[in-house]
Short mmCIF file of C-alpha atoms and ligand atoms in Angstrom, two decimals:
data_model
loop_
_atom_site.label_atom_id
_atom_site.label_comp_id
_atom_site.label_asym_id
_atom_site.label_seq_id
_atom_site.Cartn_x
_atom_site.Cartn_y
_atom_site.Cartn_z
CA MET A 836 -30.30 -41.90 -9.16
CA THR A 837 -28.33 -42.71 -12.24
CA ASP A 838 -31.20 -42.21 -14.65
CA LYS A 839 -31.91 -38.95 -12.91
CA ILE A 840 -28.54 -37.62 -13.38
CA LYS A 841 -28.38 -38.99 -16.98
CA ALA A 842 -31.48 -36.89 -17.67
CA ILE A 843 -29.89 -33.89 -16.20
CA LYS A 844 -26.88 -34.27 -18.23
CA ASP A 845 -28.92 -34.47 -21.35
CA LYS A 846 -30.37 -31.02 -20.65
CA PHE A 847 -26.78 -29.50 -20.69
CA GLU A 848 -24.77 -28.86 -23.82
CA ILE A 849 -22.66 -31.83 -22.90
CA TYR A 850 -21.94 -34.33 -25.77
CA GLY A 851 -21.27 -37.93 -25.56
CA ASP A 852 -22.51 -40.92 -23.49
CA PHE A 853 -23.23 -40.87 -19.81
CA ILE A 854 -21.17 -43.36 -17.90
CA SER A 855 -21.51 -42.60 -14.16
CA ALA A 856 -21.93 -40.10 -11.44
CA ALA A 857 -20.66 -40.14 -7.85
CA PRO A 858 -20.72 -37.81 -4.87
CA TYR A 859 -17.62 -35.71 -4.68
CA GLY A 860 -15.95 -33.33 -2.15
CA PHE A 861 -16.64 -32.40 1.50
CA GLY A 862 -18.98 -29.31 1.21
CA HIS A 863 -21.43 -28.50 3.91
CA ILE A 864 -24.19 -26.95 1.65
CA ASN A 865 -24.77 -28.15 -1.92
CA ASP A 866 -24.66 -31.56 -3.37
CA THR A 867 -21.65 -32.14 -5.72
CA LEU A 868 -21.10 -35.00 -8.06
CA ARG A 869 -18.41 -35.96 -10.41
CA VAL A 870 -19.96 -37.08 -13.78
CA ILE A 871 -18.17 -39.14 -16.41
CA VAL A 872 -19.14 -38.96 -20.02
CA ASN A 873 -17.67 -41.01 -22.87
CA GLN A 874 -16.82 -38.69 -25.82
CA GLY A 875 -15.71 -40.57 -28.74
CA GLY A 876 -13.69 -43.04 -26.63
CA THR A 877 -12.37 -40.51 -24.07
CA GLU A 878 -13.62 -40.20 -20.54
CA VAL A 879 -14.38 -36.68 -19.71
CA HIS A 880 -15.28 -35.52 -16.31
CA TYR A 881 -17.74 -32.76 -15.29
CA ILE A 882 -18.82 -31.37 -11.88
CA PHE A 883 -22.64 -31.12 -11.36
CA GLN A 884 -24.08 -29.45 -8.38
CA ARG A 885 -27.54 -29.28 -6.99
CA ILE A 886 -27.97 -25.85 -5.52
CA ASN A 887 -29.42 -25.93 -1.89
CA ASP A 888 -32.34 -23.69 -2.42
CA ARG A 889 -33.32 -23.74 1.23
CA ILE A 890 -30.24 -21.69 1.77
CA PHE A 891 -29.89 -20.04 -1.59
CA ARG A 892 -33.49 -18.59 -2.11
CA ASN A 893 -32.95 -17.36 -5.69
CA PRO A 894 -30.71 -19.73 -7.68
CA PRO A 895 -31.36 -17.85 -10.94
CA ALA A 896 -29.97 -14.78 -9.51
CA LEU A 897 -27.16 -16.66 -7.98
CA MET A 898 -26.26 -18.22 -11.32
CA GLU A 899 -26.35 -14.69 -12.92
CA ASN A 900 -23.73 -13.62 -10.36
CA ILE A 901 -21.67 -16.70 -11.19
CA ALA A 902 -21.87 -16.24 -15.00
CA ARG A 903 -21.00 -12.60 -14.74
CA VAL A 904 -17.93 -13.32 -12.44
CA THR A 905 -16.55 -16.22 -14.35
CA SER A 906 -16.77 -14.66 -17.74
CA HIS A 907 -15.13 -11.54 -16.54
CA ILE A 908 -12.17 -13.47 -15.12
CA PHE A 909 -12.10 -15.77 -18.12
CA ARG A 910 -11.89 -12.93 -20.60
CA LYS A 911 -9.39 -11.04 -18.59
CA ILE A 912 -6.95 -13.87 -18.16
CA ALA A 913 -7.29 -14.87 -21.75
CA ALA A 914 -6.58 -11.22 -22.83
CA GLU A 915 -3.53 -11.40 -20.48
CA GLY A 916 -2.22 -14.36 -22.64
CA GLU A 917 -3.15 -17.33 -20.28
CA SER A 918 -3.17 -20.36 -22.71
CA SER A 919 -5.65 -22.40 -20.54
CA PRO A 920 -8.11 -19.95 -19.00
CA SER A 921 -10.74 -22.87 -18.43
CA ARG A 922 -8.31 -24.20 -15.75
CA HIS A 923 -8.03 -20.77 -13.99
CA SER A 924 -11.60 -19.74 -13.95
CA LEU A 925 -14.80 -21.94 -13.25
CA TYR A 926 -16.38 -22.41 -16.65
CA VAL A 927 -20.20 -22.72 -16.54
CA ILE A 928 -21.69 -25.18 -19.08
CA LYS A 929 -24.76 -23.78 -20.67
CA ALA A 930 -28.09 -25.74 -20.74
CA ALA A 931 -29.52 -26.53 -24.11
CA SER A 932 -32.03 -23.83 -23.23
CA GLY A 933 -29.17 -21.33 -23.16
CA GLN A 934 -29.50 -20.77 -19.44
CA ALA A 935 -26.73 -21.22 -16.91
CA TYR A 936 -28.65 -23.99 -15.07
CA VAL A 937 -31.29 -26.70 -15.55
CA GLN A 938 -34.17 -27.80 -13.25
CA ASP A 939 -35.07 -31.37 -12.44
CA GLU A 940 -38.53 -32.82 -12.22
CA GLU A 941 -38.77 -31.65 -8.54
CA GLY A 942 -37.92 -28.12 -9.69
CA LYS A 943 -34.42 -28.29 -8.06
CA TYR A 944 -31.61 -26.21 -9.74
CA TRP A 945 -28.58 -27.92 -11.21
CA ARG A 946 -25.35 -26.41 -12.77
CA ALA A 947 -22.44 -28.10 -14.59
CA TYR A 948 -18.77 -26.92 -14.61
CA ILE A 949 -15.73 -27.99 -16.62
CA PHE A 950 -13.79 -30.46 -14.44
CA ILE A 951 -10.41 -29.01 -13.43
CA GLU A 952 -7.96 -32.02 -13.92
CA GLN A 953 -4.62 -32.61 -12.30
CA ALA A 954 -5.46 -30.36 -9.41
CA GLN A 955 -7.14 -31.00 -6.02
CA THR A 956 -8.48 -29.22 -2.89
CA TYR A 957 -7.13 -29.95 0.56
CA GLU A 958 -9.20 -30.26 3.76
CA VAL A 959 -6.21 -29.45 6.08
CA ILE A 960 -3.17 -27.20 5.23
CA LYS A 961 0.03 -29.23 4.62
CA THR A 962 2.77 -26.61 3.82
CA ALA A 963 3.38 -22.93 4.04
CA ALA A 964 3.73 -22.87 0.29
CA GLN A 965 0.17 -24.03 -0.05
CA ALA A 966 -1.00 -21.21 2.31
CA TYR A 967 0.85 -18.63 0.25
CA GLU A 968 -0.70 -20.01 -2.96
CA VAL A 969 -4.30 -20.12 -1.48
CA ALA A 970 -3.98 -16.50 -0.39
CA ARG A 971 -2.36 -15.26 -3.64
CA ALA A 972 -5.24 -16.84 -5.48
CA PHE A 973 -8.05 -15.44 -3.37
CA GLY A 974 -6.27 -11.97 -3.54
CA LEU A 975 -6.07 -12.28 -7.34
CA PHE A 976 -9.74 -13.13 -7.49
CA GLN A 977 -10.62 -10.00 -5.62
CA LYS A 978 -8.25 -7.97 -7.73
CA ASP A 979 -9.72 -9.23 -11.09
CA LEU A 980 -13.11 -8.23 -9.89
CA VAL A 981 -12.41 -4.71 -8.99
CA ASP A 982 -13.49 -3.68 -12.50
CA LEU A 983 -16.45 -6.02 -12.97
CA PRO A 984 -18.84 -4.03 -15.02
CA GLY A 985 -22.61 -4.20 -14.88
CA GLY A 986 -23.69 -2.90 -11.49
CA ARG A 987 -23.94 -4.49 -7.95
CA LEU A 988 -24.03 -8.22 -7.68
CA HIS A 989 -27.07 -9.88 -6.02
CA GLU A 990 -26.77 -10.60 -2.46
CA THR A 991 -27.27 -14.45 -2.59
CA ILE A 992 -27.63 -14.54 1.30
CA PRO A 993 -28.38 -11.16 2.91
CA ASP A 994 -26.37 -10.34 5.92
CA PHE A 995 -24.15 -13.34 5.31
CA HIS A 996 -21.14 -11.87 7.13
CA ASN A 997 -22.95 -9.40 9.36
CA THR A 998 -21.34 -10.57 12.56
CA PRO A 999 -23.71 -8.69 14.95
CA GLN A 1000 -26.72 -10.15 13.22
CA ARG A 1001 -25.01 -13.63 13.63
CA LEU A 1002 -24.77 -12.90 17.41
CA ALA A 1003 -28.47 -11.90 17.45
CA ASN A 1004 -29.40 -15.13 15.83
CA LEU A 1005 -27.42 -17.04 18.36
CA GLU A 1006 -29.13 -15.15 21.17
CA LYS A 1007 -32.57 -16.02 19.63
CA ALA A 1008 -31.55 -19.65 19.53
CA ILE A 1009 -30.41 -19.60 23.14
CA ALA A 1010 -33.74 -17.90 24.19
CA ALA A 1011 -35.89 -20.32 22.27
CA ASP A 1012 -33.74 -23.40 22.99
CA PRO A 1013 -35.76 -25.61 20.43
CA ALA A 1014 -33.64 -28.84 20.93
CA GLY A 1015 -33.18 -28.45 24.62
CA ARG A 1016 -29.46 -28.24 24.30
CA VAL A 1017 -28.61 -24.79 25.90
CA LYS A 1018 -27.80 -26.56 29.22
CA GLU A 1019 -24.89 -28.39 27.44
CA VAL A 1020 -23.09 -25.43 25.95
CA ARG A 1021 -22.95 -22.86 28.70
CA PRO A 1022 -19.07 -22.48 28.41
CA GLU A 1023 -19.35 -21.86 24.62
CA ILE A 1024 -22.13 -19.26 25.17
CA ASP A 1025 -19.96 -17.49 27.82
CA PHE A 1026 -17.09 -17.56 25.36
CA VAL A 1027 -19.06 -15.53 22.88
CA LEU A 1028 -20.69 -13.20 25.33
CA SER A 1029 -17.24 -12.21 26.84
CA ARG A 1030 -16.25 -11.08 23.36
CA ARG A 1031 -19.39 -9.38 22.28
CA ALA A 1032 -17.80 -5.89 22.19
CA GLU A 1033 -15.67 -6.92 19.22
CA VAL A 1034 -18.44 -8.49 17.11
CA SER A 1035 -19.40 -5.17 15.60
CA ARG A 1036 -15.90 -3.75 14.93
CA LEU A 1037 -16.02 -4.16 11.12
CA THR A 1038 -19.51 -3.44 10.63
CA ASP A 1039 -19.27 -0.22 12.65
CA LEU A 1040 -16.25 0.92 10.53
CA GLN A 1041 -18.18 0.09 7.39
CA ALA A 1042 -21.14 2.22 8.48
CA ALA A 1043 -18.84 4.95 9.31
CA GLY A 1044 -17.39 4.77 5.82
CA GLU A 1045 -13.92 3.90 6.94
CA ILE A 1046 -13.72 0.59 5.15
CA ILE A 1047 -15.59 0.07 1.88
CA GLU A 1048 -17.56 -2.68 0.16
CA ARG A 1049 -15.89 -4.61 -2.63
CA ILE A 1050 -16.65 -7.69 -4.50
CA THR A 1051 -15.56 -10.62 -2.26
CA HIS A 1052 -15.83 -14.48 -2.36
CA ASN A 1053 -17.09 -14.89 1.31
CA ASP A 1054 -16.39 -18.54 1.49
CA THR A 1055 -12.53 -18.62 1.24
CA LYS A 1056 -12.03 -21.95 2.83
CA LEU A 1057 -8.75 -23.76 1.99
CA ASN A 1058 -10.86 -26.32 0.12
CA ASN A 1059 -12.31 -23.79 -2.28
CA VAL A 1060 -8.99 -23.27 -4.15
CA MET A 1061 -7.82 -25.93 -6.56
CA ILE A 1062 -3.98 -26.65 -6.13
CA ASP A 1063 -2.07 -27.83 -9.17
CA ASP A 1064 -0.71 -31.43 -8.57
CA GLN A 1065 2.45 -30.76 -10.47
CA THR A 1066 3.44 -27.12 -9.70
CA GLY A 1067 1.63 -26.62 -6.39
CA LYS A 1068 0.17 -23.39 -7.63
CA GLY A 1069 -3.17 -22.23 -6.77
CA VAL A 1070 -4.88 -22.65 -10.10
CA CYS A 1071 -8.52 -21.83 -9.65
CA VAL A 1072 -10.88 -20.28 -7.09
CA ILE A 1073 -14.05 -22.37 -6.86
CA ASP A 1074 -17.40 -22.41 -4.83
CA LEU A 1075 -18.71 -19.09 -6.05
CA ASP A 1076 -22.16 -19.07 -4.48
CA THR A 1077 -21.41 -16.30 -2.13
CA VAL A 1078 -19.55 -13.98 -4.38
CA MET A 1079 -21.19 -10.72 -3.71
CA PRO A 1080 -20.62 -7.29 -2.14
CA GLY A 1081 -18.65 -7.67 1.07
CA LEU A 1082 -15.63 -6.67 3.12
CA VAL A 1083 -12.09 -8.04 2.11
CA HIS A 1084 -11.55 -8.97 5.73
CA TYR A 1085 -13.99 -11.73 5.87
CA ASP A 1086 -12.19 -13.28 2.95
CA PHE A 1087 -8.72 -12.90 4.60
CA GLY A 1088 -10.13 -14.07 7.92
CA ASP A 1089 -11.63 -17.18 6.56
CA MET A 1090 -8.16 -18.08 5.13
CA MET A 1091 -6.66 -17.68 8.59
CA ARG A 1092 -9.52 -19.84 9.99
CA THR A 1093 -9.13 -22.79 7.51
CA SER A 1094 -5.47 -22.53 6.58
CA THR A 1095 -3.41 -22.06 9.62
CA SER A 1096 -4.40 -24.90 11.93
CA PRO A 1097 -2.98 -28.35 11.50
CA ALA A 1098 -6.33 -29.79 12.61
CA ALA A 1099 -9.63 -30.31 10.73
CA GLU A 1100 -12.50 -28.04 11.19
CA ASP A 1101 -14.29 -30.84 13.23
CA GLU A 1102 -11.32 -32.17 15.20
CA LYS A 1103 -12.36 -33.46 18.57
CA ASP A 1104 -8.88 -33.23 20.14
CA LEU A 1105 -8.60 -29.58 20.89
CA SER A 1106 -4.96 -29.94 21.85
CA LYS A 1107 -4.22 -30.20 18.11
CA VAL A 1108 -5.99 -26.96 17.07
CA ARG A 1109 -3.85 -23.76 16.93
CA MET A 1110 -2.87 -20.91 14.59
CA GLN A 1111 0.62 -21.80 13.21
CA PHE A 1112 2.40 -18.57 12.83
CA ASN A 1113 4.31 -19.57 9.82
CA MET A 1114 1.05 -20.34 7.98
CA PHE A 1115 -0.26 -16.84 8.91
CA GLU A 1116 2.89 -15.41 7.51
CA ALA A 1117 2.53 -17.16 4.26
CA LEU A 1118 -1.15 -16.15 3.96
CA LEU A 1119 -0.37 -12.59 4.65
CA ARG A 1120 2.59 -12.44 2.14
CA GLY A 1121 0.57 -14.29 -0.51
CA TYR A 1122 -2.41 -12.16 -0.15
CA LEU A 1123 -0.62 -8.97 -0.21
CA SER A 1124 1.30 -10.12 -3.33
CA THR A 1125 -2.03 -9.80 -5.24
CA ALA A 1126 -4.38 -7.62 -3.02
CA GLY A 1127 -1.72 -5.28 -1.72
CA ASP A 1128 -2.19 -3.28 -4.88
CA PHE A 1129 -5.65 -2.10 -4.00
CA LEU A 1130 -6.13 -2.35 -0.24
CA ASN A 1131 -6.16 0.98 1.72
CA PRO A 1132 -4.17 1.53 4.87
CA LEU A 1133 -7.00 0.77 7.23
CA GLU A 1134 -8.10 -2.37 5.28
CA ARG A 1135 -4.60 -3.69 5.60
CA GLU A 1136 -4.24 -2.79 9.41
CA LEU A 1137 -7.37 -4.87 10.11
CA LEU A 1138 -6.19 -8.19 8.45
CA PRO A 1139 -4.94 -9.86 11.61
CA PHE A 1140 -8.15 -9.00 13.52
CA SER A 1141 -10.31 -10.41 10.69
CA GLY A 1142 -9.11 -14.00 11.47
CA LYS A 1143 -10.23 -13.80 14.99
CA LEU A 1144 -13.52 -12.16 13.99
CA ILE A 1145 -14.71 -14.76 11.34
CA THR A 1146 -13.52 -17.74 13.31
CA LEU A 1147 -15.70 -16.39 16.25
CA GLU A 1148 -18.50 -15.80 13.70
CA ILE A 1149 -18.41 -19.33 12.14
CA GLY A 1150 -18.08 -20.77 15.63
CA MET A 1151 -21.28 -18.86 16.57
CA ARG A 1152 -22.92 -20.21 13.52
CA PHE A 1153 -22.12 -23.86 14.31
CA LEU A 1154 -23.28 -23.23 17.81
CA THR A 1155 -26.51 -21.65 16.63
CA ASP A 1156 -27.07 -24.63 14.29
CA TYR A 1157 -26.38 -27.07 17.18
CA LEU A 1158 -28.95 -25.22 19.39
CA GLU A 1159 -31.57 -25.26 16.55
CA GLY A 1160 -31.20 -28.97 16.03
CA ASP A 1161 -28.67 -29.12 13.14
CA ILE A 1162 -30.86 -27.82 10.45
CA TYR A 1163 -28.35 -25.71 8.29
CA PHE A 1164 -24.86 -27.41 7.85
CA LYS A 1165 -24.81 -30.99 6.79
CA THR A 1166 -23.74 -33.08 9.84
CA HIS A 1167 -22.23 -36.53 9.69
CA ARG A 1168 -22.31 -37.61 13.50
CA ALA A 1169 -23.98 -36.71 16.77
CA GLY A 1170 -22.55 -33.50 18.18
CA HIS A 1171 -20.77 -32.58 14.93
CA ASN A 1172 -21.84 -28.91 14.94
CA LEU A 1173 -20.64 -28.62 18.59
CA ASP A 1174 -17.26 -30.27 17.79
CA ARG A 1175 -16.86 -27.66 14.93
CA CYS A 1176 -17.91 -24.90 17.21
CA ARG A 1177 -15.27 -25.91 19.82
CA THR A 1178 -12.51 -26.06 17.36
CA GLN A 1179 -13.33 -22.65 16.16
CA PHE A 1180 -13.31 -21.20 19.74
CA LYS A 1181 -10.00 -22.90 20.52
CA LEU A 1182 -8.57 -21.20 17.26
CA VAL A 1183 -9.96 -17.79 18.34
CA GLU A 1184 -7.88 -18.07 21.56
CA SER A 1185 -4.74 -19.07 19.68
CA ILE A 1186 -5.07 -16.12 17.40
CA GLU A 1187 -5.66 -13.85 20.33
CA GLU A 1188 -2.46 -15.07 21.83
CA GLN A 1189 -0.57 -14.06 18.76
CA THR A 1190 -1.99 -10.55 18.14
CA ASP A 1191 1.12 -8.64 18.80
CA GLU A 1192 3.31 -10.71 16.63
CA MET A 1193 0.87 -10.67 13.70
CA THR A 1194 0.81 -6.93 13.82
CA ALA A 1195 4.57 -6.64 14.06
CA LEU A 1196 4.81 -8.76 10.96
CA LEU A 1197 2.28 -6.78 9.14
CA HIS A 1198 4.20 -3.61 9.82
CA SER A 1199 7.33 -5.09 8.68
CA ILE A 1200 6.07 -5.81 5.08
CA PRO A 1201 6.31 -2.76 2.81
P1 LIG B 1329 -19.64 -26.80 -1.69
O1 LIG B 1329 -20.22 -25.48 -1.84
O2 LIG B 1329 -20.51 -27.86 -1.16
O3 LIG B 1329 -18.36 -26.67 -0.69
P2 LIG B 1329 -17.60 -26.76 -3.98
O4 LIG B 1329 -18.13 -26.00 -5.17
O5 LIG B 1329 -16.67 -26.31 -3.07
O6 LIG B 1329 -18.95 -27.19 -3.10
O7 LIG B 1329 -17.23 -28.22 -4.48
C1 LIG B 1329 -16.96 -29.28 -3.62
C2 LIG B 1329 -15.65 -29.93 -4.12
O8 LIG B 1329 -15.66 -30.45 -5.37
C3 LIG B 1329 -14.50 -28.98 -4.07
O9 LIG B 1329 -13.87 -28.97 -2.76
C4 LIG B 1329 -13.51 -29.58 -5.10
O10 LIG B 1329 -12.78 -30.62 -4.60
C5 LIG B 1329 -14.50 -30.25 -6.14
N1 LIG B 1329 -14.81 -29.27 -7.37
C6 LIG B 1329 -15.62 -28.23 -7.33
N2 LIG B 1329 -15.59 -27.67 -8.51
C7 LIG B 1329 -14.70 -28.43 -9.24
C8 LIG B 1329 -14.20 -28.27 -10.60
N3 LIG B 1329 -14.60 -27.31 -11.46
N4 LIG B 1329 -13.27 -29.13 -10.93
C9 LIG B 1329 -12.65 -30.10 -10.10
N5 LIG B 1329 -13.09 -30.24 -8.84
C10 LIG B 1329 -14.03 -29.34 -8.39
C1 LIG B 1330 -20.16 -23.57 4.31
O1 LIG B 1330 -20.26 -24.69 1.33
P1 LIG B 1330 -18.97 -24.81 2.11
O2 LIG B 1330 -18.79 -25.97 2.80
O3 LIG B 1330 -17.89 -24.29 1.36
C2 LIG B 1330 -20.77 -22.22 4.60
C3 LIG B 1330 -19.64 -21.26 4.97
C4 LIG B 1330 -18.91 -21.71 6.19
C5 LIG B 1330 -18.40 -23.13 5.91
C6 LIG B 1330 -17.89 -23.77 7.27
C7 LIG B 1330 -23.31 -20.85 2.21
O4 LIG B 1330 -19.25 -23.57 3.27
O5 LIG B 1330 -20.10 -20.05 5.19
O6 LIG B 1330 -17.86 -21.00 6.58
O7 LIG B 1330 -19.52 -24.04 5.64
N1 LIG B 1330 -21.38 -21.80 3.28
C8 LIG B 1330 -22.69 -21.35 3.46
O8 LIG B 1330 -17.03 -24.82 6.98
O9 LIG B 1330 -23.25 -21.04 4.48
MG1 LIG B 1331 -16.55 -25.69 -1.11
#
């Protein structure tokens, strides 16, 4: 393994002597490593990632998106006077070949980023100030990309947040039942089916031209924002594989899904899972502080609903993967995807119970 990573390091424009590499972070899709290099007596860290090409079918197109997005943001914040833009935008290290990636001997794609020091990601929200910062950072990310030149980005996963399509995929898995698990999950299936009327609410409005496509992140988990250790500010949005055309609601909604509950995504004790209203309020205020500039009235009005919809959508995806025999998300124990599904559905209920209060709060913010 070490020799393999050293050989990959040598293909990037990274100077100095390879010291070590170790797995890093808690992502469900790619393989992330922290790599340490000795540069003239100083240890310098890098993030290396092997792109999951079973899920991302066209890694060069994906890296083209990331290169366009990161260089646009980097230039913009540098022009605004930011003194350390490489801490506020992911910085893609070029390969010796000039490309934004290298391939290993098996043909797998690797990328390297500057390591953002003195900041970290969190798996579970701790304070409302963090929620505010996370939402402010993702809102700013969308805002910075409003004027991205160069045409539409590639769709790295087609229909990624097409919720009706996700429901259709679940129904296919139920009908095929390849792992013989349908009998265990009747209550979860009924939970989804009783909400099927709402699944197409956003896609219908989009088809009718009432809400519009923008450039969105599409994976706005709490652990995809680096938070500064000293200041507590959201310094950098990371994990850009799914940046592509989309609806802002799926971004705001996934913040609600991952940054309002005091419990982990895979918590088994469902009594711990709930939407904390103060966290929702912090997210809403943080998001509107940056995205408020460009959202239209209907986009704004649909923000509370978005949390329910995407939490249902991700719950359906975990359930589908459970039924298909755990082939998509990385799992670390038996029943892991089912545990994740159950926390999502518990959170959906908690969000549903607070619908009126969320709307009232939204209307009270100018
Ligand atoms: P995944 O797609 O698997 O979720 P991420 O790109 O989110 O992978 O990276 C996994 C973790 O690695 C992040 O949650 C973060 O803690 C860390 N990480 C990623 N990029 C950087 C970076 N440039 N600097 C420091 N840490 C990073
Ligand atoms: C995956 O890569 P990661 O862990 O940030 C998934 C998201 C899900 C999330 C659920 C490409 O995100 O869509 O919301 O798990 N990413 C992909 O935790 O499918
Ligand atoms: Mg991530």
